[in-house]
mmCIF file of C-alpha atoms in Angstrom:
data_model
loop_
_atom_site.group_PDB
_atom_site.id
_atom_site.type_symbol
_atom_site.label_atom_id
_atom_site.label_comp_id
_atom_site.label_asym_id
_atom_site.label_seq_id
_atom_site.Cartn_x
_atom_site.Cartn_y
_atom_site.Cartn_z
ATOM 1 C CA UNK A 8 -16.000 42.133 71.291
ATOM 2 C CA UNK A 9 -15.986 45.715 70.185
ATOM 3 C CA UNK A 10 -18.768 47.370 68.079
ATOM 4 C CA UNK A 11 -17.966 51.466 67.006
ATOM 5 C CA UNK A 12 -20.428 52.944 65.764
ATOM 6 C CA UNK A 13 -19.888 55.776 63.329
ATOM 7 C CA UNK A 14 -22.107 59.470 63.568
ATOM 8 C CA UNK A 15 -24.386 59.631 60.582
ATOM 9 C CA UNK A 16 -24.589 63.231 60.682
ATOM 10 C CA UNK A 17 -21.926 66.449 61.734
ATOM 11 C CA UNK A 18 -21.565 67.004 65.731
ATOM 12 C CA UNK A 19 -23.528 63.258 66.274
ATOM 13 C CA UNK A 20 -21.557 60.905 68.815
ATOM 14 C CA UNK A 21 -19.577 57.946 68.072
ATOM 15 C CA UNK A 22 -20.795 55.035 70.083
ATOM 16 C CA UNK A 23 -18.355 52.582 71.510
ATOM 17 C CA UNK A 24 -19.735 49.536 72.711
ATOM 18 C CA UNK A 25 -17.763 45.749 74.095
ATOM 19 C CA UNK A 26 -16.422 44.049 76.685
ATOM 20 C CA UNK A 27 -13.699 44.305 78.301
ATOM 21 C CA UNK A 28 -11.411 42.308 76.170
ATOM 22 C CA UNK A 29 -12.352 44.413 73.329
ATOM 23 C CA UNK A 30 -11.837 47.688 74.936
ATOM 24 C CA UNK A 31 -8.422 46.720 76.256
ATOM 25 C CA UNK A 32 -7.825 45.773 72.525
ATOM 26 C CA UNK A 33 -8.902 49.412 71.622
ATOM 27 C CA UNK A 34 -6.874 51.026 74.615
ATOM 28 C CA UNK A 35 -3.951 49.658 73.393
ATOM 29 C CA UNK A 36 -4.230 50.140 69.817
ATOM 30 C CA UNK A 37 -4.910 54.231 70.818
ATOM 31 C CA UNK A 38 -1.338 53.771 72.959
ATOM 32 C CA UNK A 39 0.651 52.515 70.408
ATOM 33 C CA UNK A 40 -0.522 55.115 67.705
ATOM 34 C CA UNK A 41 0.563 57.826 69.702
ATOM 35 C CA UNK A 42 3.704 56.153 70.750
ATOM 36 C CA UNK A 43 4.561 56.186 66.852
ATOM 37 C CA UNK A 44 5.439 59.318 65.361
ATOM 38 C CA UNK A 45 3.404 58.439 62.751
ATOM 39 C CA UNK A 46 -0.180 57.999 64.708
ATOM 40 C CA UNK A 47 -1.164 54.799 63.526
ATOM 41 C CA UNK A 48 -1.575 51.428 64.623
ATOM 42 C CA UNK A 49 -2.736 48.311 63.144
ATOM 43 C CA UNK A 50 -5.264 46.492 64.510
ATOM 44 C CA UNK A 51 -7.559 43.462 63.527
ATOM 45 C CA UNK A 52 -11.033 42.507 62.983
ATOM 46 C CA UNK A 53 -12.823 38.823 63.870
ATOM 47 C CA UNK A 54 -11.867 37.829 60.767
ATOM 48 C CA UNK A 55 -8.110 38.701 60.958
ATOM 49 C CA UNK A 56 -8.673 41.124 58.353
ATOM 50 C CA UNK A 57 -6.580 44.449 58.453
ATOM 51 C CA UNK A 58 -8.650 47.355 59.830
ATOM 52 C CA UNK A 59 -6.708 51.571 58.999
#
């Protein structure tokens, strides 16, 4: 489980909430975006549906 929640206003924090399944899933995904020259990586929601 992994919530991000997005700032609603300019210099607001971005809170990153789950467990540690979740964040592992997010570790990763940050890992292999900057192992690509292009500095992306796919990753999935609940629902299998593509997240950019």
């Amino acid at each position: 489980m992994l919530h991000i929640y997005a700032a609603t206003k300019a210099q607001e924090a971005i809170v990153i909430k789950g467990n540690r399944e979740g964040l592992c899933v997010l570790i990763n995904a940050l890992v292999s975006a900057v192992a690509f020259s292009d500095g992306t990586a796919e990753i999935f929601d609940g629902d299998a549906e593509l997240l950019h």
